[in-house]
CSV table of C-alpha atoms and ligand atoms in Angstrom, one decimal:
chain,number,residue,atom,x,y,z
A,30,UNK,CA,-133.3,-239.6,-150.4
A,31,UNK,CA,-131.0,-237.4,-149.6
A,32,UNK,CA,-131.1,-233.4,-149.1
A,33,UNK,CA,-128.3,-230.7,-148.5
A,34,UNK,CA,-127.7,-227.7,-147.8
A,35,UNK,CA,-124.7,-225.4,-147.2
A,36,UNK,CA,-124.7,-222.2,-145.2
A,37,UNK,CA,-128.2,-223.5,-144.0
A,38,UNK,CA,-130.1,-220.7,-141.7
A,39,UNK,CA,-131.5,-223.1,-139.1
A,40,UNK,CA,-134.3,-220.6,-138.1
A,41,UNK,CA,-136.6,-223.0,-138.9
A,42,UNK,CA,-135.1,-225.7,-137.4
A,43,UNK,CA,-135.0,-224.3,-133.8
A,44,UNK,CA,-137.8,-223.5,-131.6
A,45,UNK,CA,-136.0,-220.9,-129.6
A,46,UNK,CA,-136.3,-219.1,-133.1
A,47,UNK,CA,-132.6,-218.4,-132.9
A,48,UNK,CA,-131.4,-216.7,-136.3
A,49,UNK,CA,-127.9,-219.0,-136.6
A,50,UNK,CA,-126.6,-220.9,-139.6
A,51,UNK,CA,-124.9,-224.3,-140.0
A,52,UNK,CA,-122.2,-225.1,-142.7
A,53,UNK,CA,-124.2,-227.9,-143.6
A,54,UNK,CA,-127.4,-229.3,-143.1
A,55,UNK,CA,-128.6,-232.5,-144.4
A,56,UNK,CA,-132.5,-234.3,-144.0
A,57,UNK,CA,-132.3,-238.6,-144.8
A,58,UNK,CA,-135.3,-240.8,-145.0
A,59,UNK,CA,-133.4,-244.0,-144.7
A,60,UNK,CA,-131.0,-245.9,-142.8
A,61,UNK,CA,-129.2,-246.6,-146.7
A,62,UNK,CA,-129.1,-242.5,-147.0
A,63,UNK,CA,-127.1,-242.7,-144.1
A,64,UNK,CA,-125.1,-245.7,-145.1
A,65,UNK,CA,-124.4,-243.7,-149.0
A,66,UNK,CA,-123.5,-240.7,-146.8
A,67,UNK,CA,-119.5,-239.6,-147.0
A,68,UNK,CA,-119.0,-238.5,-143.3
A,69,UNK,CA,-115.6,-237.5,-144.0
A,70,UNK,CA,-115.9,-235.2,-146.3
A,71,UNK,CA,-118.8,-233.3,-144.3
A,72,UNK,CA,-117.7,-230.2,-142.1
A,73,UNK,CA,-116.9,-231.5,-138.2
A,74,UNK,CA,-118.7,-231.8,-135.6
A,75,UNK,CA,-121.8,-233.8,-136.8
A,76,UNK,CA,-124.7,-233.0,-135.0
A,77,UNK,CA,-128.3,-234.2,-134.8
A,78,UNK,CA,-131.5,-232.6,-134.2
A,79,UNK,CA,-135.1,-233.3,-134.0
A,80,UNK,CA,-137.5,-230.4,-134.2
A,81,UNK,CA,-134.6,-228.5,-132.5
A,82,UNK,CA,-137.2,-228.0,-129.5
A,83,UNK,CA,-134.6,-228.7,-126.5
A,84,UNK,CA,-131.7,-226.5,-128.3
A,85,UNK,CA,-130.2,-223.1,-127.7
A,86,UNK,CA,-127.7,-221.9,-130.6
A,87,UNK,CA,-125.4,-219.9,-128.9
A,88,UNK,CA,-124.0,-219.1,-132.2
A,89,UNK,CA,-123.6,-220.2,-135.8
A,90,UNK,CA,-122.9,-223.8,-136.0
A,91,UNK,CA,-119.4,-224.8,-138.1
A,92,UNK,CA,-120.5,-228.5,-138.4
A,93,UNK,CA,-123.0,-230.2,-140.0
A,94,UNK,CA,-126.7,-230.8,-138.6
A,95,UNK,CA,-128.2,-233.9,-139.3
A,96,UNK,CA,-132.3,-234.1,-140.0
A,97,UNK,CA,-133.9,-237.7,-139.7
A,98,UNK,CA,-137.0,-237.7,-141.8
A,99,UNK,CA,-137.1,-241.7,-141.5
A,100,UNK,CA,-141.1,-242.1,-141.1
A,101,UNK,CA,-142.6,-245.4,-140.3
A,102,UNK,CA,-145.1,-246.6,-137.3
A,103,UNK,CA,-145.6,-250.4,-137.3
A,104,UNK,CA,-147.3,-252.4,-134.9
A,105,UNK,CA,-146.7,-255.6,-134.0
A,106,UNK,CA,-149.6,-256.7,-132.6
A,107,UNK,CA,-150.5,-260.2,-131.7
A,108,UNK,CA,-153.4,-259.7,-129.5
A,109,UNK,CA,-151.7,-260.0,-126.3
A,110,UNK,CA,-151.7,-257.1,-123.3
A,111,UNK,CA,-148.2,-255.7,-124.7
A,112,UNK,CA,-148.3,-254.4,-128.3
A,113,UNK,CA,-144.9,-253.6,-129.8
A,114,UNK,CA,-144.4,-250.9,-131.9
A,115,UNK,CA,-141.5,-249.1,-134.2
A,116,UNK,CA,-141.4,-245.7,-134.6
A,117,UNK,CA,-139.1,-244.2,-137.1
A,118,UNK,CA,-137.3,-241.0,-135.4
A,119,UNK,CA,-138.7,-238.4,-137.3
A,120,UNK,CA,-142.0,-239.3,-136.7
A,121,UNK,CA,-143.6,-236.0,-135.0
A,122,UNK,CA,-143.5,-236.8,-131.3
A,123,UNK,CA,-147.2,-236.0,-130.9
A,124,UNK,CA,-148.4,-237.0,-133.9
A,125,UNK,CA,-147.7,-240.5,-132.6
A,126,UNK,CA,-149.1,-240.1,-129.1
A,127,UNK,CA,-152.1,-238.8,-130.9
A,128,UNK,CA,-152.6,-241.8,-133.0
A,129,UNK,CA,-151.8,-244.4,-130.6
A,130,UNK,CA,-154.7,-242.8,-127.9
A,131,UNK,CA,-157.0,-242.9,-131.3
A,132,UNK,CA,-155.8,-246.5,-131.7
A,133,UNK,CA,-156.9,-246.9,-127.9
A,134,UNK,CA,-153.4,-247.6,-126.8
A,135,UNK,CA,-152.6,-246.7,-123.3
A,136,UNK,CA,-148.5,-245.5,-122.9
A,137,UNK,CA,-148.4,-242.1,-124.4
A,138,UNK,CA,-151.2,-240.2,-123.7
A,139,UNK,CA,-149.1,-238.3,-120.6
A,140,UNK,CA,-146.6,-237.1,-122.8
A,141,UNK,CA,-148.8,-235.2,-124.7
A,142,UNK,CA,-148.3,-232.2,-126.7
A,143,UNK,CA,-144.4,-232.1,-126.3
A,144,UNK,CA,-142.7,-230.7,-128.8
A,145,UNK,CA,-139.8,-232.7,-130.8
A,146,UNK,CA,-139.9,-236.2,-132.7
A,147,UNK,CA,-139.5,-239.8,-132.0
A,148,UNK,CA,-135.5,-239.8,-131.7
A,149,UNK,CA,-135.2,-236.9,-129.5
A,150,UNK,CA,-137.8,-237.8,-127.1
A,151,UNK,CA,-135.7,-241.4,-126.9
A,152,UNK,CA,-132.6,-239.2,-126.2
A,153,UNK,CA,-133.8,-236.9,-123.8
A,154,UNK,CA,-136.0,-239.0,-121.6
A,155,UNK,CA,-139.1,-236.6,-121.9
A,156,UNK,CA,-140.8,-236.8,-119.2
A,157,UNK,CA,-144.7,-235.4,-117.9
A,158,UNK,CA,-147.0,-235.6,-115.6
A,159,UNK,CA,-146.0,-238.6,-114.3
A,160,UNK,CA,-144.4,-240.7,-117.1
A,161,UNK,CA,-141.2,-240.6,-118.8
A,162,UNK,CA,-140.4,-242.0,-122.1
A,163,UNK,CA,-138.7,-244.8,-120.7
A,164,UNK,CA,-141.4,-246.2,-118.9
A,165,UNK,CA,-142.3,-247.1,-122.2
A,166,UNK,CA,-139.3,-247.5,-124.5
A,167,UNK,CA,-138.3,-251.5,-124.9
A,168,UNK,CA,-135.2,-250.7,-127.6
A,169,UNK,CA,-133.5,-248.3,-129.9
A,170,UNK,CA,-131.6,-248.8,-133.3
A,171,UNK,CA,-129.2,-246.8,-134.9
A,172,UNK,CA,-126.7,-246.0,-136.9
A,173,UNK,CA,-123.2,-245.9,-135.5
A,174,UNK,CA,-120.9,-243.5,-136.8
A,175,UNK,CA,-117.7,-245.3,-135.4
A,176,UNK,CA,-118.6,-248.5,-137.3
A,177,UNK,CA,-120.6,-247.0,-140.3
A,178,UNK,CA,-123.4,-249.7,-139.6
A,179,UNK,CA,-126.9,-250.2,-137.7
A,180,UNK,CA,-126.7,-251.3,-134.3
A,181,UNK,CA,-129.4,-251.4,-131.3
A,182,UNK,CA,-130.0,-251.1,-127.8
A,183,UNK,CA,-132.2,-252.3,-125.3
A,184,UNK,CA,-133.8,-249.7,-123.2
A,185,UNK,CA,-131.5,-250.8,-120.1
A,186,UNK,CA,-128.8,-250.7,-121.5
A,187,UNK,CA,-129.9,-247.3,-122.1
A,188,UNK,CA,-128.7,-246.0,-118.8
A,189,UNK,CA,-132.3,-243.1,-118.7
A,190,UNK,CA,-132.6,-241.0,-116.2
A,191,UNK,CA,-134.0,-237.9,-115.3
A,192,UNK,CA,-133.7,-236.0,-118.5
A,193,UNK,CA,-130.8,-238.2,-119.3
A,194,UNK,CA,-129.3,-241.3,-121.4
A,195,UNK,CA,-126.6,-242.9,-122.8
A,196,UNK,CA,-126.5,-240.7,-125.9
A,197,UNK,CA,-125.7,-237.9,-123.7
A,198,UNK,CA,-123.2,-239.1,-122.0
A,199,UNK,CA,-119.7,-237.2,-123.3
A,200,UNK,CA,-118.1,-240.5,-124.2
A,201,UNK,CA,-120.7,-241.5,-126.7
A,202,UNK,CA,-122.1,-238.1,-127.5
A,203,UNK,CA,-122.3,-238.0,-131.3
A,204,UNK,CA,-121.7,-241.4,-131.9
A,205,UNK,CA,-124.8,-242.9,-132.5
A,206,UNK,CA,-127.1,-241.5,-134.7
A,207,UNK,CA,-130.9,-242.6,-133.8
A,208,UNK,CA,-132.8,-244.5,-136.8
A,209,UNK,CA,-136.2,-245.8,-134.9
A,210,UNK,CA,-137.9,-246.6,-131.4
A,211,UNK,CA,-139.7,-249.6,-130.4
A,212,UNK,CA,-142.2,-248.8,-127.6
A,213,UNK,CA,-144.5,-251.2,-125.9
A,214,UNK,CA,-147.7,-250.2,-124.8
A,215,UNK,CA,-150.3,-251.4,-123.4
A,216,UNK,CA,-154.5,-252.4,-124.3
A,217,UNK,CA,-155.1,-253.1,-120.9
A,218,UNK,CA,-156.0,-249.8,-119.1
A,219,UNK,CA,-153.2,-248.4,-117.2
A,220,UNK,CA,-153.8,-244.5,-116.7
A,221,UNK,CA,-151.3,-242.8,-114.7
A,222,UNK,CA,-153.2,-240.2,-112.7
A,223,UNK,CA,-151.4,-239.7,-109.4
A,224,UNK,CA,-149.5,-236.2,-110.7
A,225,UNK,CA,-151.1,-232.7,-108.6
A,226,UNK,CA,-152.8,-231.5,-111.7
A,227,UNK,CA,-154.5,-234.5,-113.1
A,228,UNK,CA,-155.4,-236.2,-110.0
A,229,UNK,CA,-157.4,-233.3,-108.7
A,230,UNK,CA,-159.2,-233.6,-112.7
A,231,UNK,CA,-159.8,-237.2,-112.0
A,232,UNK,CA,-160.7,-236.9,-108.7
A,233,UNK,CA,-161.2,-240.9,-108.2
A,234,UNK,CA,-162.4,-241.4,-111.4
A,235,UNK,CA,-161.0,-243.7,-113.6
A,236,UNK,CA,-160.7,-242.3,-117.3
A,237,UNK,CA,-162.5,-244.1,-120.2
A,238,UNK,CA,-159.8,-243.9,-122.8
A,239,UNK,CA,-156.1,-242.5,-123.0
A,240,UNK,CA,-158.0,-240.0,-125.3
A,241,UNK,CA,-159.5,-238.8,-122.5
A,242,UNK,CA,-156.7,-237.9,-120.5
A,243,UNK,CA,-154.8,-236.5,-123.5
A,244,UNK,CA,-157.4,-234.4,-123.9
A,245,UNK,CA,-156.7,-233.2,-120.3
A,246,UNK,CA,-153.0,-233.4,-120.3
A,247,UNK,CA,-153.7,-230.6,-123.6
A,248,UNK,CA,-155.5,-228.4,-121.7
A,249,UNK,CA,-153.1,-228.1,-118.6
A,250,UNK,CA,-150.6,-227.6,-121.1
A,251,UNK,CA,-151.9,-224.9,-123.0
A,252,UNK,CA,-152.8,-223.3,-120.0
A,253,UNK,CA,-148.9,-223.0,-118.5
A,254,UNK,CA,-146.6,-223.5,-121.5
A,255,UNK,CA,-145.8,-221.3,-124.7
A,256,UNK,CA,-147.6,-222.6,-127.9
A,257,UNK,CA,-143.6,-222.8,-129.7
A,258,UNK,CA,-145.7,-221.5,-133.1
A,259,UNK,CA,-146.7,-218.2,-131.5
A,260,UNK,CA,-143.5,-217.6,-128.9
A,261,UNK,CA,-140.2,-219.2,-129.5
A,262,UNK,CA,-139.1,-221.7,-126.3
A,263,UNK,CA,-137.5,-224.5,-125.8
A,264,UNK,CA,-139.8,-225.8,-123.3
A,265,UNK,CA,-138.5,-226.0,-119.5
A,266,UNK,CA,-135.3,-224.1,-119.5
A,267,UNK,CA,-134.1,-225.6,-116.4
A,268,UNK,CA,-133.9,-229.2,-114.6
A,269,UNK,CA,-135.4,-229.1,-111.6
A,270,UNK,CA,-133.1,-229.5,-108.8
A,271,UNK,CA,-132.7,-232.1,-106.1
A,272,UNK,CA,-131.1,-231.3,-102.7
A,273,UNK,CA,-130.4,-233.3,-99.5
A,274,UNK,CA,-133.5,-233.1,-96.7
A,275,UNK,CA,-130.7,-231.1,-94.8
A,276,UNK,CA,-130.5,-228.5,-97.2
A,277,UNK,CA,-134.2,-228.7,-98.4
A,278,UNK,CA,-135.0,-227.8,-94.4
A,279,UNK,CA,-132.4,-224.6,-95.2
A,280,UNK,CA,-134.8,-223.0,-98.4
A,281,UNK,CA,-137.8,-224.0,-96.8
A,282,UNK,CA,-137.5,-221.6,-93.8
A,283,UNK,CA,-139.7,-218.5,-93.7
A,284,UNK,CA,-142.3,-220.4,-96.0
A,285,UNK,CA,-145.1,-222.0,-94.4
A,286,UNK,CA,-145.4,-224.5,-97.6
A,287,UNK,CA,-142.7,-225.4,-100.0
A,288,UNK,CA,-143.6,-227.7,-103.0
A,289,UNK,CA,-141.6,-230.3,-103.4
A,290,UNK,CA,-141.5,-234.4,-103.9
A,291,UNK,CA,-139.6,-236.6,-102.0
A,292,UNK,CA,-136.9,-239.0,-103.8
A,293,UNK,CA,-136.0,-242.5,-102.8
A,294,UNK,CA,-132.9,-242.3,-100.2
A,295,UNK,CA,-134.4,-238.7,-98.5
A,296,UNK,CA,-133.5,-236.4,-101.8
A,297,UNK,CA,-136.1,-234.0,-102.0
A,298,UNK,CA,-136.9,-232.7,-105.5
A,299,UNK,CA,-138.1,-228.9,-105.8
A,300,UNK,CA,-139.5,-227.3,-108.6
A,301,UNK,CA,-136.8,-224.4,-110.2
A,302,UNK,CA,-140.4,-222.8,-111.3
A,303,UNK,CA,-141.0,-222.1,-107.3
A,304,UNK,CA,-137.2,-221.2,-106.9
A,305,UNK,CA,-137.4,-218.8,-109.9
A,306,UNK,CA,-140.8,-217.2,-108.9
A,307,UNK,CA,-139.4,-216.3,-105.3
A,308,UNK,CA,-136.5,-214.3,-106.5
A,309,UNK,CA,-139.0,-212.1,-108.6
A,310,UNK,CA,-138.5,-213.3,-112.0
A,311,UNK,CA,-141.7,-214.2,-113.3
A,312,UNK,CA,-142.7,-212.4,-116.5
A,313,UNK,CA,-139.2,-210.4,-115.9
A,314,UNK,CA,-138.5,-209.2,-119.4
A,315,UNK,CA,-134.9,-208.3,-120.3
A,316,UNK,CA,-134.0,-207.0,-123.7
A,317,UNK,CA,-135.8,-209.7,-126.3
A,318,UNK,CA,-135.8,-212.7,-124.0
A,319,UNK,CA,-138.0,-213.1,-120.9
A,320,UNK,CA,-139.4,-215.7,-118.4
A,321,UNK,CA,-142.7,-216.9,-119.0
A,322,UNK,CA,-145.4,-215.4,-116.8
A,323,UNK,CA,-147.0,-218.2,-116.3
A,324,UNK,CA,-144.0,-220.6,-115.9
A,325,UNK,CA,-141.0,-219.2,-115.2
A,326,UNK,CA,-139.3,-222.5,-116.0
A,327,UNK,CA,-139.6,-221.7,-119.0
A,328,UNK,CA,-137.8,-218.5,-121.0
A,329,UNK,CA,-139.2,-217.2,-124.1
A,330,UNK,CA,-138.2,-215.3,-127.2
A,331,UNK,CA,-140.4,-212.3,-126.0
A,332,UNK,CA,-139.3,-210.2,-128.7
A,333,UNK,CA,-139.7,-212.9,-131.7
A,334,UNK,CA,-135.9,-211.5,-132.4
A,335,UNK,CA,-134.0,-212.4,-128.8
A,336,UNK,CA,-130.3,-212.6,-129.6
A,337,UNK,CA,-128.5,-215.7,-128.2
A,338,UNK,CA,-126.9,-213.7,-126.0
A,339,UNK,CA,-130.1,-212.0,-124.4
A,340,UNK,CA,-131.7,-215.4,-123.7
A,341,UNK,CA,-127.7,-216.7,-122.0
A,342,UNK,CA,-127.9,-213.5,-120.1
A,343,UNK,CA,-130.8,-214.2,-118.8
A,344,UNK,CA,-130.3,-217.5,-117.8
A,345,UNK,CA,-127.2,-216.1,-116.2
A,346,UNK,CA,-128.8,-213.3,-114.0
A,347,UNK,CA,-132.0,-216.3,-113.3
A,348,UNK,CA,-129.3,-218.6,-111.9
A,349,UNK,CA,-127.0,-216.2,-110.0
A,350,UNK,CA,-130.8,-215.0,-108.1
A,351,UNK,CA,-131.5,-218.4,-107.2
A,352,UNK,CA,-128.1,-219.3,-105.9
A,353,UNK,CA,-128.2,-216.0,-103.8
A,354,UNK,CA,-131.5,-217.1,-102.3
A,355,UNK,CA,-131.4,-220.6,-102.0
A,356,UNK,CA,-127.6,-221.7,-102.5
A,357,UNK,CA,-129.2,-224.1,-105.2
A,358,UNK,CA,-127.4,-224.1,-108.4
A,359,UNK,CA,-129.6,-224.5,-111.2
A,360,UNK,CA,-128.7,-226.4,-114.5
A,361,UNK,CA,-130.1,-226.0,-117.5
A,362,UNK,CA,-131.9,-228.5,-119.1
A,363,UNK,CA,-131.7,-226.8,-122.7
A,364,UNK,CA,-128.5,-228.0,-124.6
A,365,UNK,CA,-126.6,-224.8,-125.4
A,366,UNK,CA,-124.8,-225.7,-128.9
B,417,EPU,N1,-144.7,-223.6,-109.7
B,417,EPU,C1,-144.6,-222.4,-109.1
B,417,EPU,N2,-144.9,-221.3,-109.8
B,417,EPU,C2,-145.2,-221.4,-111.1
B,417,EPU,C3,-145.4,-222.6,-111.8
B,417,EPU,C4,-145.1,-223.7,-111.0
B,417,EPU,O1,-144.3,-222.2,-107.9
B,417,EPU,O2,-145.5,-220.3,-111.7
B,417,EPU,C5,-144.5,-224.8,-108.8
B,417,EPU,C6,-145.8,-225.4,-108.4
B,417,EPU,O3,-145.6,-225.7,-107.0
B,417,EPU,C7,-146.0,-226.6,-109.2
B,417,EPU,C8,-144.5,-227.0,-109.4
B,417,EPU,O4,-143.8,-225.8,-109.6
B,417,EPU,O5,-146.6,-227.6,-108.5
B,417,EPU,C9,-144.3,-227.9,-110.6
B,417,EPU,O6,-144.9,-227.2,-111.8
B,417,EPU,P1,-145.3,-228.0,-113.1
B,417,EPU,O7,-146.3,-229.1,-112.7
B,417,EPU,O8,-145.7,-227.0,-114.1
B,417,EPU,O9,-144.0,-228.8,-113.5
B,417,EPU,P2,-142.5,-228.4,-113.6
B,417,EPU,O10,-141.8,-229.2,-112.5
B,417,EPU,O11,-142.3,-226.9,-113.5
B,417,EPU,C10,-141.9,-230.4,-115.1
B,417,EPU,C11,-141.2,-230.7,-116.4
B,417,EPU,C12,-142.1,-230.2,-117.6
B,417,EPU,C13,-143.4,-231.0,-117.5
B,417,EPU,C14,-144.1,-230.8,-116.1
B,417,EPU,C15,-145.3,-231.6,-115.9
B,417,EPU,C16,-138.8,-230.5,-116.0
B,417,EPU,C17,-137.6,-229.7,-116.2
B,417,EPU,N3,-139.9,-230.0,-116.5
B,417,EPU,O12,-142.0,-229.0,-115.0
B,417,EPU,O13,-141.4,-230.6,-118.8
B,417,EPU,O14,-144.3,-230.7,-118.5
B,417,EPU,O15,-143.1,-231.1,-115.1
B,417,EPU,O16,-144.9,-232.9,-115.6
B,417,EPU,O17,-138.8,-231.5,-115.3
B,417,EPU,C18,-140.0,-229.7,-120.5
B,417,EPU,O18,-139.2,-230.6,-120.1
B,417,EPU,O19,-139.7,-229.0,-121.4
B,417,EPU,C19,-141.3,-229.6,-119.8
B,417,EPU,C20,-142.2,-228.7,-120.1
């Protein structure tokens, strides 16, 4: 089925909490609701969104937002190591990843708690503690909107990377609309316990279940990130950036310790959260947007009412700091619509 609606206040529909409308705003079940749809006819651009937990609305949108409410998870099991399974992509993102630890399948339990659904995760590469989506994404369908009909992917042909895919890429951006995710996960355990946090929680012990480490990956995350029900977020604000050793041996003088992981080919990767902290901006408050006390990666809709513009100025001044300090530029990760 098929549900519109015009002028559509996407308040709701964005975890930033953003008050911005859309001409247009349409939720499917189906791959057939997408086929009946009259793209022509709807206000340009077409857009879609998950739980809207990676967006910032700049300001209202003059297109048309598209909802997937397609809700399906099928496993194909046949008893061996690998289990298959399709996802539909608006399947809640942890609603699946709670039900496939309680199933006792090992794959998701890392990427616990992240906001969003099944498509965006597949878009965005979410990544945690360790794991990123496409560690355990085997394929994608959709629908594409140049040829009106389904069409799929396998996951490398999917060009992921950090935070990144094919489906942002500006030359298909907006072409392909995401209908379902096959994953493959695993029976045999496979825990993935080598990230700072949750190898100092292990501490050499193996964990009994994914459960298990869900349950911990919950707890660090409640600990350091905004609960989007009580504080509007969209999660980490910024990517963390990767500099040469040369210029990683520039921000690390004065410190004793700098945090930071080493890449393959000498990149050295270094958390924006440390960047951000040094220039004085934790728990800076500026008009109704902030950066989180306890993780200035992320920036919050302090006063439940932040402007677009207050949470962009922020970002702004947070950037400028860090590029004074450090000469790093910092990008965000939030898509600014
Ligand atoms: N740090 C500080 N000060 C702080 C917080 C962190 O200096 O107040 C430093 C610490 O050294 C810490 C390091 O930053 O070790 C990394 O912090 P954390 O483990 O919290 O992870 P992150 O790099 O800040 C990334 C992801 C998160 C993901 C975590 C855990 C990005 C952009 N963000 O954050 O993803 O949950 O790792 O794996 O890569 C998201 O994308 O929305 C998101 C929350």
């Amino acid at each position: 089925m098929i549900r519109r609606s015009d002028n559509h206040d996407l308040s709701a529909q964005n975890t930033f909490r953003m008050k911005v409308s859309c001409a247009c705003y349409i939720e499917y079940d189906t791959i057939e609701d997408l086929k009946s749809l009259d793209f022509d006819s709807l206000p340009k651009p077409i857009m879609s969104i998950g739980e809207g937990s990676n967006l910032l609305f700049t300001k209202d949108f003059e297109g048309t937002v598209l909802r997937s409410c397609i809700d399906y998870i099928k496993y194909f099991d046949a008893g061996a190591d690998k289990v298959p399974l399709a996802v539909g992509s608006g399947v809640k993102w942890d609603d699946l990843v709670a039900k496939t630890c309680a199933d006792g399948m090992w794959g998701m339990e890392n990427l616990s708690l992240i906001p969003g659904t099944v498509g965006a995760a597949a878009v965005q590469n979410i990544g945690a503690y360790g794991v990123e989506a496409k560690d355990i994404i085997a394929g994608v369908t959709c629908f594409d909107l140049q040829t009106r009909d389904k069409t799929a992917f396998k996951v490398h042909e999917l060009r992921y990377g950090y935070r990144d895919s094919l489906f942002k890429d500006p030359e298909f951006k907006g072409r392909y609309i995401i209908t379902g995710v096959l994953f493959s996960l695993s029976r045999v355990p496979s825990p993935k316990i080598e990230y700072g946090a949750l190898k100092k929680i292990f501490d050499g012990r193996q964990p009994a279940s994914p459960m298990e480490v869900r349950e911990e990956i919950i707890r660090i995350r409640r600990e350091k990130l905004p609960d989007p029900e009580e504080i509007g977020s969209a999660g980490s604000f910024f990517k963390n950036p990767v500099v040469s050793a040369a210029q990683f041996a520039q921000i690390a003088q004065g410190y004793d310790t700098v945090p930071h992981f080493v890449l393959e080919g000498g990149f050295v990767k270094v958390p924006a959260a440390w960047m951000i902290e040094q220039c004085g901006f934790k728990g800076v408050r500026k008009g109704g947007a902030a950066v989180y006390e306890k993780q200035p990666l992320v920036i919050v809709n302090a006063s439940g009412t932040a402007a677009p513009d207050e949470i962009v100025a922020l970002e702004q001044e947070v950037i400028d700091a860090v590029r004074a300090k450090f000469g790093v530029e910092l990008h965000p990760e939030v898509e600014h619509i």
